[in-house]
mmCIF file of C-alpha atoms and ligand atoms in Angstrom:
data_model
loop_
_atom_site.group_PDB
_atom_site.id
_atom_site.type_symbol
_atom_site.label_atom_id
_atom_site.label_comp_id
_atom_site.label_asym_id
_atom_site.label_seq_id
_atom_site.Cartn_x
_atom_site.Cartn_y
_atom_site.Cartn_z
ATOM 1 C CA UNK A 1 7.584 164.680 132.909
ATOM 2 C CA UNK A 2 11.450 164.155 133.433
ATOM 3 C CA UNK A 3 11.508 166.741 136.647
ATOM 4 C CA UNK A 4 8.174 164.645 137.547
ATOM 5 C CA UNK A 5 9.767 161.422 138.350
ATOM 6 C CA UNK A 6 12.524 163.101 139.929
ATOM 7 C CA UNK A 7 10.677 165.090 142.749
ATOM 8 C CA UNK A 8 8.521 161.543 142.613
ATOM 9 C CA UNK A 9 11.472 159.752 143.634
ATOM 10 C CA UNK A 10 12.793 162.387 145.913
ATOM 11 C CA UNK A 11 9.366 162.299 147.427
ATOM 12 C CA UNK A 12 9.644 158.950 147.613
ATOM 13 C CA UNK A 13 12.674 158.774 149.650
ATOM 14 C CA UNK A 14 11.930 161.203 152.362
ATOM 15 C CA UNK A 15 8.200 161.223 152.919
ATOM 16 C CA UNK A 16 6.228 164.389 154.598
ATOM 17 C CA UNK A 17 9.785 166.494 153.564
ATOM 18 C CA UNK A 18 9.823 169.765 151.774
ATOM 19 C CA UNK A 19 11.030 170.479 148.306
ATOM 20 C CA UNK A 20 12.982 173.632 147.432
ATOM 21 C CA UNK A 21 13.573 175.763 144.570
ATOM 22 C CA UNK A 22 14.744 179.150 144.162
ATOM 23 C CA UNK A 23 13.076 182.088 143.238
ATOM 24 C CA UNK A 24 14.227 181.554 139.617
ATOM 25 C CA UNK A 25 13.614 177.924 139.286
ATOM 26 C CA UNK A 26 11.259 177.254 136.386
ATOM 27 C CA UNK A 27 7.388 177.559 137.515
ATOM 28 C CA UNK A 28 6.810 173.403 137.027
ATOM 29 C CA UNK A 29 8.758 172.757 140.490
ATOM 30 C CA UNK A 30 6.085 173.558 142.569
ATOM 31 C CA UNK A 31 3.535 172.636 139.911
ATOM 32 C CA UNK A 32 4.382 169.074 139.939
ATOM 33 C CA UNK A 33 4.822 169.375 144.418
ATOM 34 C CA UNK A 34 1.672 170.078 144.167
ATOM 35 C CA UNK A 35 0.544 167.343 142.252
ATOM 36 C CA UNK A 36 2.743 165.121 144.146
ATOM 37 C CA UNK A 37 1.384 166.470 147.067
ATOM 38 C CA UNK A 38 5.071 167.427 148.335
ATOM 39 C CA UNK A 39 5.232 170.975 150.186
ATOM 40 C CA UNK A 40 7.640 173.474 148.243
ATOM 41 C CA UNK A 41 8.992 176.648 149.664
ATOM 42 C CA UNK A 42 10.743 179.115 147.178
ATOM 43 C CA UNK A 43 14.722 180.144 148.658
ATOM 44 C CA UNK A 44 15.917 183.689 147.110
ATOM 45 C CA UNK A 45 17.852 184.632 145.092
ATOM 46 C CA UNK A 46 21.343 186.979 144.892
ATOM 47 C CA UNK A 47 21.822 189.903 142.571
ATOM 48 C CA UNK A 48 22.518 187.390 139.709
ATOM 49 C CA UNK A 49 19.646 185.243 139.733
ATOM 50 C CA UNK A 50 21.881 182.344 141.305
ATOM 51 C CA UNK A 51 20.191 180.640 144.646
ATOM 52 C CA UNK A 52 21.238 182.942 147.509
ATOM 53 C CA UNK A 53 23.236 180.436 149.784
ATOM 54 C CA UNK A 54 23.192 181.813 152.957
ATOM 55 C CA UNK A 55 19.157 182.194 152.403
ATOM 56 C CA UNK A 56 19.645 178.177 151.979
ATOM 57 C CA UNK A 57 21.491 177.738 154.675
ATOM 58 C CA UNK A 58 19.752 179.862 156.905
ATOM 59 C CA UNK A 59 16.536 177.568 155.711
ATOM 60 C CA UNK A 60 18.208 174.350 156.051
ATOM 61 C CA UNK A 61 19.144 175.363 159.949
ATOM 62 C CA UNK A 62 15.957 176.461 160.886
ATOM 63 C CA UNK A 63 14.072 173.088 160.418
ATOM 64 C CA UNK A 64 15.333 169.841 159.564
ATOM 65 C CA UNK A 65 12.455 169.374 156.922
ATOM 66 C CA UNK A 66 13.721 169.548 153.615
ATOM 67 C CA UNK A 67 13.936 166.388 151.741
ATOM 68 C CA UNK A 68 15.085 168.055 147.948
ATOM 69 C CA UNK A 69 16.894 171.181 146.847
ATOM 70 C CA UNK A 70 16.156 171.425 143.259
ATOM 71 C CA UNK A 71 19.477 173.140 141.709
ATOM 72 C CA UNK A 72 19.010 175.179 138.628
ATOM 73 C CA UNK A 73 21.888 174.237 135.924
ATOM 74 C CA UNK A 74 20.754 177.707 133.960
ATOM 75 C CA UNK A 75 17.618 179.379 134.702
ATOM 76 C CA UNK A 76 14.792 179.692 131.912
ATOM 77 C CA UNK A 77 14.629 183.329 131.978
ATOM 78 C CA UNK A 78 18.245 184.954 132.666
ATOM 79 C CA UNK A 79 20.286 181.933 132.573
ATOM 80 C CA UNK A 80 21.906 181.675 135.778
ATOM 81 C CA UNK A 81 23.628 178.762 137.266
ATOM 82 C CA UNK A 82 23.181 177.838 140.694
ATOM 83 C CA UNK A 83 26.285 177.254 142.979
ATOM 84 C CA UNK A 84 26.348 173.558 142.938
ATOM 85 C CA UNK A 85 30.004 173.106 144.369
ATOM 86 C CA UNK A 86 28.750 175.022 147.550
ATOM 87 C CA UNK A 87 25.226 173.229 147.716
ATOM 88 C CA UNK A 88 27.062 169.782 147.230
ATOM 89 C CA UNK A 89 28.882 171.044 150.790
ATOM 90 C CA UNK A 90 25.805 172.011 152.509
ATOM 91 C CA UNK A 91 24.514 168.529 151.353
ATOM 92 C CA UNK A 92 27.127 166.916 153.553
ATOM 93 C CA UNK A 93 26.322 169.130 156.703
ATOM 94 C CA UNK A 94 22.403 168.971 156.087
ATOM 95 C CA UNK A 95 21.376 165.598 154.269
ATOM 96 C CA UNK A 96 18.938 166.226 151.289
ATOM 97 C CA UNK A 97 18.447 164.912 148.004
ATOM 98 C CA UNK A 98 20.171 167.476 144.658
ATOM 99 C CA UNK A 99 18.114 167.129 141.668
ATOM 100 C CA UNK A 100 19.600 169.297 139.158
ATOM 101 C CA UNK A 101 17.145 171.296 136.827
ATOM 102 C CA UNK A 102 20.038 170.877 133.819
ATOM 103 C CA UNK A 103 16.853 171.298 130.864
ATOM 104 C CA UNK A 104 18.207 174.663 129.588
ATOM 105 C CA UNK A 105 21.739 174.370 130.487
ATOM 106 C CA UNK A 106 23.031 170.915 130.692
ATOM 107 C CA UNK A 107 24.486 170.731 127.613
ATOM 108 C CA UNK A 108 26.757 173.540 128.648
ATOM 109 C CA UNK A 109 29.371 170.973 130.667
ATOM 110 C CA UNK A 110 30.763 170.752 127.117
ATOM 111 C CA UNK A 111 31.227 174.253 126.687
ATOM 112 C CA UNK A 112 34.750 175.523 127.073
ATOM 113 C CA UNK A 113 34.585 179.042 127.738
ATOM 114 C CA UNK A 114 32.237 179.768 130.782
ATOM 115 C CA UNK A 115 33.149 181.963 133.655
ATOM 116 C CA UNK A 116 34.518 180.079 136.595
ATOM 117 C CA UNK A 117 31.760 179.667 138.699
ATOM 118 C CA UNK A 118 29.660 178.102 136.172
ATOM 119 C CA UNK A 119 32.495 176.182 134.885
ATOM 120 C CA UNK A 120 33.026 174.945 138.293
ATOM 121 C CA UNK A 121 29.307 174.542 139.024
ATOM 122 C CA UNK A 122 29.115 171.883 135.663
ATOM 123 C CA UNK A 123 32.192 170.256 136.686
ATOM 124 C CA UNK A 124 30.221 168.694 139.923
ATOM 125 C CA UNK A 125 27.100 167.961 138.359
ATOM 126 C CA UNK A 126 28.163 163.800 138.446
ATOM 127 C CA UNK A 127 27.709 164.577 142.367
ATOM 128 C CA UNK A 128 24.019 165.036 142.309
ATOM 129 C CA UNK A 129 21.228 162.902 142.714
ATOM 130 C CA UNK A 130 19.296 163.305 139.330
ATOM 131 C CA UNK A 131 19.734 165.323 136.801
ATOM 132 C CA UNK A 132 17.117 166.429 133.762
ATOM 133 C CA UNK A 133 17.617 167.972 130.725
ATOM 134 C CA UNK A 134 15.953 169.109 127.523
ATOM 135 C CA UNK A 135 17.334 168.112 123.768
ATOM 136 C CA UNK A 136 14.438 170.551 122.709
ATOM 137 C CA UNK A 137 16.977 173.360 124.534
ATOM 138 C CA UNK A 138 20.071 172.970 123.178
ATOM 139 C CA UNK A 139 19.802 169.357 121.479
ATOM 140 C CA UNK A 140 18.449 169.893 118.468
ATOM 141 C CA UNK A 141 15.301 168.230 118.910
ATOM 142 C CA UNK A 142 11.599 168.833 118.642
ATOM 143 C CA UNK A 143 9.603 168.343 121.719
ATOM 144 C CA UNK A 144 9.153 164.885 123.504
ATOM 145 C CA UNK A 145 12.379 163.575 124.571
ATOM 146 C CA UNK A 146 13.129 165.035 127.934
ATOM 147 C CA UNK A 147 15.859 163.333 129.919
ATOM 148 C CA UNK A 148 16.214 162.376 133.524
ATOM 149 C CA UNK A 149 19.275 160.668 134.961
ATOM 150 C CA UNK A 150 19.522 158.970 137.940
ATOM 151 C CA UNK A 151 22.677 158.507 140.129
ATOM 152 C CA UNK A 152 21.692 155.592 142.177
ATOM 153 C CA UNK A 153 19.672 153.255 139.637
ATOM 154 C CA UNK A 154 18.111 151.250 142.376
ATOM 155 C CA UNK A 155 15.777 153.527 142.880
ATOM 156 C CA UNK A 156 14.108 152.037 139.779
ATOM 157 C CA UNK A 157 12.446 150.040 142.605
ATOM 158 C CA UNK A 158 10.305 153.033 142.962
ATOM 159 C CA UNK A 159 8.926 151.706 139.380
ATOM 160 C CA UNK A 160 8.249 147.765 140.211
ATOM 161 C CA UNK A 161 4.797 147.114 139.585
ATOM 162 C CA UNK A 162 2.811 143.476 139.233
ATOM 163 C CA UNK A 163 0.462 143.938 137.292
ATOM 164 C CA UNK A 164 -0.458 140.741 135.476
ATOM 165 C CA UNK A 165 -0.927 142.265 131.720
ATOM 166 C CA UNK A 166 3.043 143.581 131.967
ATOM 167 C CA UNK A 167 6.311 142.127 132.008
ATOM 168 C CA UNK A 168 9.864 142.829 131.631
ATOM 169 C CA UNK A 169 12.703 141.653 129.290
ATOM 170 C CA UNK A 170 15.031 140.570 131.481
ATOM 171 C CA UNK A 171 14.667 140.317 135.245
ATOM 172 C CA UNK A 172 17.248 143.088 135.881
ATOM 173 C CA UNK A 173 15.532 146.580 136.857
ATOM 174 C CA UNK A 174 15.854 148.808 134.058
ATOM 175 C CA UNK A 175 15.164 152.171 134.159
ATOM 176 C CA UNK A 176 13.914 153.088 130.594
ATOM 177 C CA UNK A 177 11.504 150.198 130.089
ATOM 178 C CA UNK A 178 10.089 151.349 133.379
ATOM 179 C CA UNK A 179 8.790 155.113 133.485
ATOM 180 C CA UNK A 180 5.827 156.528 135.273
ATOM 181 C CA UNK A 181 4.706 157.629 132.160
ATOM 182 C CA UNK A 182 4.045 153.834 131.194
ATOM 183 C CA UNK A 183 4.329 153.432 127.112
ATOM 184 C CA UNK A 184 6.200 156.066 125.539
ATOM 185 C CA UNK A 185 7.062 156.365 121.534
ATOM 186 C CA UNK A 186 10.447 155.772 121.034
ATOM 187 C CA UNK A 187 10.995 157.746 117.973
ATOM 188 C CA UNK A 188 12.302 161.222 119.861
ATOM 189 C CA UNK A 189 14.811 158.831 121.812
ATOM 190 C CA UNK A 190 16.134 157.159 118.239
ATOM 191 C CA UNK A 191 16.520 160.635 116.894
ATOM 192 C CA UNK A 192 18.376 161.569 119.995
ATOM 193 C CA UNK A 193 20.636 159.452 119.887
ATOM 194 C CA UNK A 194 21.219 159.246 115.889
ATOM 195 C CA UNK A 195 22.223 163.132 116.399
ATOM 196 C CA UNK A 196 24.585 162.081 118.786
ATOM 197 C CA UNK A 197 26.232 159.533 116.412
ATOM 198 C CA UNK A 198 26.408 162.163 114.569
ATOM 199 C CA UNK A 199 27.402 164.854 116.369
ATOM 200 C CA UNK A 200 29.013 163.076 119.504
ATOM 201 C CA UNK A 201 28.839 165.163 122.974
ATOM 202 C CA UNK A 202 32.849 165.388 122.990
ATOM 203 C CA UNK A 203 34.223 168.691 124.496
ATOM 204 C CA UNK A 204 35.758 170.765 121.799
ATOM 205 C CA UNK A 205 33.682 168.644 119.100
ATOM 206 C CA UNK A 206 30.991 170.262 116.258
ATOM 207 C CA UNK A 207 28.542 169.816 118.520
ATOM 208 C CA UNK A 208 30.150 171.937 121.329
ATOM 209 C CA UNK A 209 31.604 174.506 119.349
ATOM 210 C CA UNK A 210 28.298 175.214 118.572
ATOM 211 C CA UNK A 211 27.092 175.894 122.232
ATOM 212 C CA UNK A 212 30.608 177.850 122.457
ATOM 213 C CA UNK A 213 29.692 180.032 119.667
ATOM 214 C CA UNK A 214 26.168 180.982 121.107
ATOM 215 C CA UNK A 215 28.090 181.669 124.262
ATOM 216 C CA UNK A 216 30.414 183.793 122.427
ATOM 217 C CA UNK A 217 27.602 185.979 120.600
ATOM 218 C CA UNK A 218 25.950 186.328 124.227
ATOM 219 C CA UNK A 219 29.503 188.078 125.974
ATOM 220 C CA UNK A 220 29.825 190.102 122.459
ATOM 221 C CA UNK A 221 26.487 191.343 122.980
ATOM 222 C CA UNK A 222 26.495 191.979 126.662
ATOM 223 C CA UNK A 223 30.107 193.695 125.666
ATOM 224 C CA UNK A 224 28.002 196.208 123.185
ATOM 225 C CA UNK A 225 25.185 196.867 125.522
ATOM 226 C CA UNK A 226 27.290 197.617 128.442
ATOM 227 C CA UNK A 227 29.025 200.363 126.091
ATOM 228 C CA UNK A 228 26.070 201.741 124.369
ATOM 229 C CA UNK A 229 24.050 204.228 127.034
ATOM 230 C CA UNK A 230 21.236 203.545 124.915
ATOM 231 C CA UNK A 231 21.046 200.381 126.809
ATOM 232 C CA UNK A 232 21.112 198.997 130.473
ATOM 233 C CA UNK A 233 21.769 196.265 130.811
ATOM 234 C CA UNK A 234 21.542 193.131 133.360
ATOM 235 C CA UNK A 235 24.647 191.370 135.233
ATOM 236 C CA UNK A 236 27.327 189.697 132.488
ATOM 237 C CA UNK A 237 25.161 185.947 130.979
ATOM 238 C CA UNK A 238 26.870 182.760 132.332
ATOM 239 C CA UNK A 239 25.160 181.110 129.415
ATOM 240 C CA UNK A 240 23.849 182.394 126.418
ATOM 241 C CA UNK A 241 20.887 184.528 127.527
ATOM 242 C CA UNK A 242 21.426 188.293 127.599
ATOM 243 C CA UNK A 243 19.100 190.313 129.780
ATOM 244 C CA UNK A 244 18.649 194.060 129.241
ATOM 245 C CA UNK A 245 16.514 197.309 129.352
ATOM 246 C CA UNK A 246 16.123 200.418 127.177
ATOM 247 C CA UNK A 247 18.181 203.268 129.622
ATOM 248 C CA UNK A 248 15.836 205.033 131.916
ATOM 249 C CA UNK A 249 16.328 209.056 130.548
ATOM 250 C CA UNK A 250 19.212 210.942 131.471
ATOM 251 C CA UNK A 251 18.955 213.628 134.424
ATOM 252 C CA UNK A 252 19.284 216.248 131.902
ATOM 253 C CA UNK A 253 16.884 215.107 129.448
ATOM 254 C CA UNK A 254 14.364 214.303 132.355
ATOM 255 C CA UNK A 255 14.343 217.880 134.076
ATOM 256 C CA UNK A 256 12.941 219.603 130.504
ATOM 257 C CA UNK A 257 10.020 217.480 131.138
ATOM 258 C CA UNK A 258 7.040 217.465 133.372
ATOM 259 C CA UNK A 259 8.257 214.605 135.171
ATOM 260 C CA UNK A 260 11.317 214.816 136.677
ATOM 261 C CA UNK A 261 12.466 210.953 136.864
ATOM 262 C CA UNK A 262 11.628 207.999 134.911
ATOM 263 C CA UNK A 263 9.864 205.400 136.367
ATOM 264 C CA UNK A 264 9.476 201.697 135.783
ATOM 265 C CA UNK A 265 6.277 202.113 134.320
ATOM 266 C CA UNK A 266 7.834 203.604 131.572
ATOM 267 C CA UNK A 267 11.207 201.801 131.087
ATOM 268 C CA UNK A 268 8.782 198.910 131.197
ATOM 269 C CA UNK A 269 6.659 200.310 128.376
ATOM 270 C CA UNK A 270 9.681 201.195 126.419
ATOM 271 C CA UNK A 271 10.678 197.714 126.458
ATOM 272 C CA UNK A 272 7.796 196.269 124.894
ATOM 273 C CA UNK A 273 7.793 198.736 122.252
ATOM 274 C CA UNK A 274 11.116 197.553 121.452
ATOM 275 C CA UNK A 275 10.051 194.135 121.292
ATOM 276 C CA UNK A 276 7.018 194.682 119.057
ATOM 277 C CA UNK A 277 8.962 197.248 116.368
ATOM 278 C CA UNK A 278 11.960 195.064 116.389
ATOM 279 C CA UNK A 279 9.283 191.993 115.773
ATOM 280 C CA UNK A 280 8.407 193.929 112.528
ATOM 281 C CA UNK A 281 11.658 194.004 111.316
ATOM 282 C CA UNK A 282 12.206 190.006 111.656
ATOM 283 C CA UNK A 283 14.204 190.702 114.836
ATOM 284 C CA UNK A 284 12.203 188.608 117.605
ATOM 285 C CA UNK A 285 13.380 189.088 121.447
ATOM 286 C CA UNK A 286 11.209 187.946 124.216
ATOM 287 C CA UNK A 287 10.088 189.725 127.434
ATOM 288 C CA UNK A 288 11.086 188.764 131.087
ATOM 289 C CA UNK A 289 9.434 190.559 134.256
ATOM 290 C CA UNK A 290 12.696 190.469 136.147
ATOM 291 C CA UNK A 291 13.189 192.127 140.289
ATOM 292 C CA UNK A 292 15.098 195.726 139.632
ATOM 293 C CA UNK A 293 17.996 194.184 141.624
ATOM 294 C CA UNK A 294 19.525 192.106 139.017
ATOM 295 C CA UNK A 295 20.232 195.632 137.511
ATOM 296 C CA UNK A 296 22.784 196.756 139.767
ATOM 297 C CA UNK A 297 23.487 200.187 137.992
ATOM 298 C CA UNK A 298 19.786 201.168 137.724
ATOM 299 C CA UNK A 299 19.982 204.714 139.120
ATOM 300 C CA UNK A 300 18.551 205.261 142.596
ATOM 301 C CA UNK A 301 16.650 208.041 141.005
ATOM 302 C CA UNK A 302 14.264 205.846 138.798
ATOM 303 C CA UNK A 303 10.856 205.511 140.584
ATOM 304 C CA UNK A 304 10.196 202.090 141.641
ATOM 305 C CA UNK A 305 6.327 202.269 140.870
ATOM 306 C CA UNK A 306 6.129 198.622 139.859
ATOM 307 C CA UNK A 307 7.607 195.417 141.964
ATOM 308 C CA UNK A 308 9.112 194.238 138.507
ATOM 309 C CA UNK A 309 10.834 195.688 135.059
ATOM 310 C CA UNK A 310 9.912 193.880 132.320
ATOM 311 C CA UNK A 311 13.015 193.431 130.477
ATOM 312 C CA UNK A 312 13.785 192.308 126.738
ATOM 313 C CA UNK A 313 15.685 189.019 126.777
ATOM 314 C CA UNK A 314 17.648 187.359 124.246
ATOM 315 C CA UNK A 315 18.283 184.063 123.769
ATOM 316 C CA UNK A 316 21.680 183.269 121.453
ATOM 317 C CA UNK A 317 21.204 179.869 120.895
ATOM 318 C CA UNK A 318 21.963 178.875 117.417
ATOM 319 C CA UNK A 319 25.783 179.151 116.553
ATOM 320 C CA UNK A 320 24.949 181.679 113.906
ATOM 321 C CA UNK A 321 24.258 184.526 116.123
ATOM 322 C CA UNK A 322 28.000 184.882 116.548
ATOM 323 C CA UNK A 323 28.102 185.843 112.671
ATOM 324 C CA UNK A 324 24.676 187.843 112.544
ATOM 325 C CA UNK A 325 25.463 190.048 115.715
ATOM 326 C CA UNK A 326 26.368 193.100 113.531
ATOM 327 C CA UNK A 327 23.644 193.135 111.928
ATOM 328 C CA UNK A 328 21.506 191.868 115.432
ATOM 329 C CA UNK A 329 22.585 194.799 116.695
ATOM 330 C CA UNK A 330 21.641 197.685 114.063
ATOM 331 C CA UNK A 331 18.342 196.395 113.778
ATOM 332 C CA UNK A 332 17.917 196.798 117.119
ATOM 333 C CA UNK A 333 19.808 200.662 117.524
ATOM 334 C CA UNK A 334 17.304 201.455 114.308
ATOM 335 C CA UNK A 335 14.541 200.291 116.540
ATOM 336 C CA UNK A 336 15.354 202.552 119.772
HETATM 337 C C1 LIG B 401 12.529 174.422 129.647
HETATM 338 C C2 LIG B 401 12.742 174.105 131.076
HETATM 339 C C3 LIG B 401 11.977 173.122 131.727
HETATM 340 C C4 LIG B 401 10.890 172.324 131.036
HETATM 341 O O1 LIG B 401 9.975 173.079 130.358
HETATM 342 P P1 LIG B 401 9.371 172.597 128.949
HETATM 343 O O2 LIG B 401 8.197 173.502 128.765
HETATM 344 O O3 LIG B 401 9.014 171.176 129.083
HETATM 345 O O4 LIG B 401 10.450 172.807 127.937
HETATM 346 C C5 LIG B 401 12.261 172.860 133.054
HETATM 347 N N1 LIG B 401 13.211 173.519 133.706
HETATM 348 C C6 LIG B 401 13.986 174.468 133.128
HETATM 349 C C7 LIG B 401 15.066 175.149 133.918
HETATM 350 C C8 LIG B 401 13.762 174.794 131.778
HETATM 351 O O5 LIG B 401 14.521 175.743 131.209
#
């Protein structure tokens, strides 16, 4: 609902223009252009899941018909931050609208100890246009309370209706009071912001050692993967999602059987073993279908027989993972 008013407004703004996402962006951007009835083009992506900026700018040259470039603050599936501080520039050249996607990752502008891009990336985010993100991510709330920020609050305009069984409490615009959601509970919004009494959103506070810590267990484990050659696997996590693959079989191994090479098919298969027998042992990873190319050191000689690996991916978002990664991790050697 949150990234629904935002492309509403954007669509607003700059009627009969074009929304764009990347490849990565999460699946509801050009759901809700749809229902908006907004065109949407996808833009691809780099080796890292990030919005490939030349692809963008190459896009924004060709046509002056974009109206919104929906930046990902942390993709759903690998985590990846988009390069705001270079899309902010191309904003100046170009003219569109930033909304930032922030639901999985905004919380992370607390965080302390992200690799520079990203770091740099969440230090711009005041720059954009709106912004959304998710306390059911990272903010320690059930479902219901999704967040969108606007820079501008005049465009609460958008929201000015007349009908005669409404009214406002005070003539000022609001936004808030006015959604296009009309009534909403306000119990998820009182809990919000009673954890945030609680736990204020202060950088090197409870609350943001926490995210620090689940971005801690996610380098740790990227750190054993890399050095285990049971394991391949994705670029390093900018947040707190690690990516990965059982190893396709060694050359050696490979030539004893029928078969010389291992394909994607299999490493695919392999993976979702893994998932189910590490399931059984209270160890619970999910599965991403991820393009080969985020896996940089896949050897040439694994057959590409399917456009996509599935991949396990695993999500380190409580602070206790930092402590239970020992233990994370022989579960999960005991599984392969
Ligand atoms: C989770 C998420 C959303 C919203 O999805 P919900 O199913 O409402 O949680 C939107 N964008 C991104 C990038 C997300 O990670």
């Amino acid at each position: 609902m949150a990234n629904l008013e935002a492309l509403w407004v954007a669509g607003q703004l700059a009627p009969g223009k074009k929304i764009v996402a990347s490849e990565q962006a999460h699946y509801t951007h050009h759901r809700i252009s749809s229902v908006l009835k907004l065109d949407f083009e996808s833009i691809p992506v780099d080796n890292r899941a990030r919005m490939d900026l030349n692809a963008l700018e190459k896009r924004l040259a060709a046509k002056n018909d974009i109206g919104a470039v929906v930046v990902t603050m942390g993709t759903t599936a690998t985590g990846s931050v988009d390069p705001l501080p270079e899309i902010l520039k191309l904003r100046d050249r170009y003219n569109f609208r930033i909304h930032a996607d922030a639901a999985y990752g905004g919380y992370f502008t607390l965080a302390q100890n992200l690799a520079p891009a990203a770091t740099a990336a969440f230090a711009k985010i005041n720059e954009v246009d709106s912004i959304v993100i998710d306390p059911h991510k990272h903010g320690l709330q059930p479902y219901g309370c999704g967040c969108v920020l606007f820079r501008d609050p005049s465009v609460g305009r958008r929201y000015k209706h007349d009908s005669p069984y409404t009214y406002f409490s005070s003539a000022k615009l609001h936004l808030g009071e006015i959604s296009l959601e009309c009534s909403r509970p306000g119990a998820a919004a009182a809990a919000l912001w009673a954890t945030q009494k609680l736990l204020p959103l202060q950088k090197g506070g409870e609350f943001a050692k926490g995210l620090e810590q689940g971005r801690e267990a996610a380098r740790a484990l990227y750190k054993k993967l890399s050095a285990d050659d049971k394991f391949a696997p994705a670029f390093e996590p900018e947040l707190d999602i690690v990516i990965f693959a059982p190893s396709p079989k060694s050359e050696s191994s490979a030539e004893s059987s029928a078969s010389p090479h291992t394909t994607l098919v299999e490493m695919s298969a392999h993976s979702r073993k893994i998932f189910e027998s590490a399931a059984t042992k209270n160890l619970h990873f999910a599965l991403a279908e991820l393009p080969t190319v985020f896996f940089q050191n896949l050897p040439a000689t694994v057959r590409r027989d399917r456009p996509t690996l599935t991949t396990l991916r695993s999500v380190l978002m409580k602070p206790e993972h930092a402590q239970w990664l020992d233990q994370i991790y022989s579960i999960l050697e005991s599984v392969v």
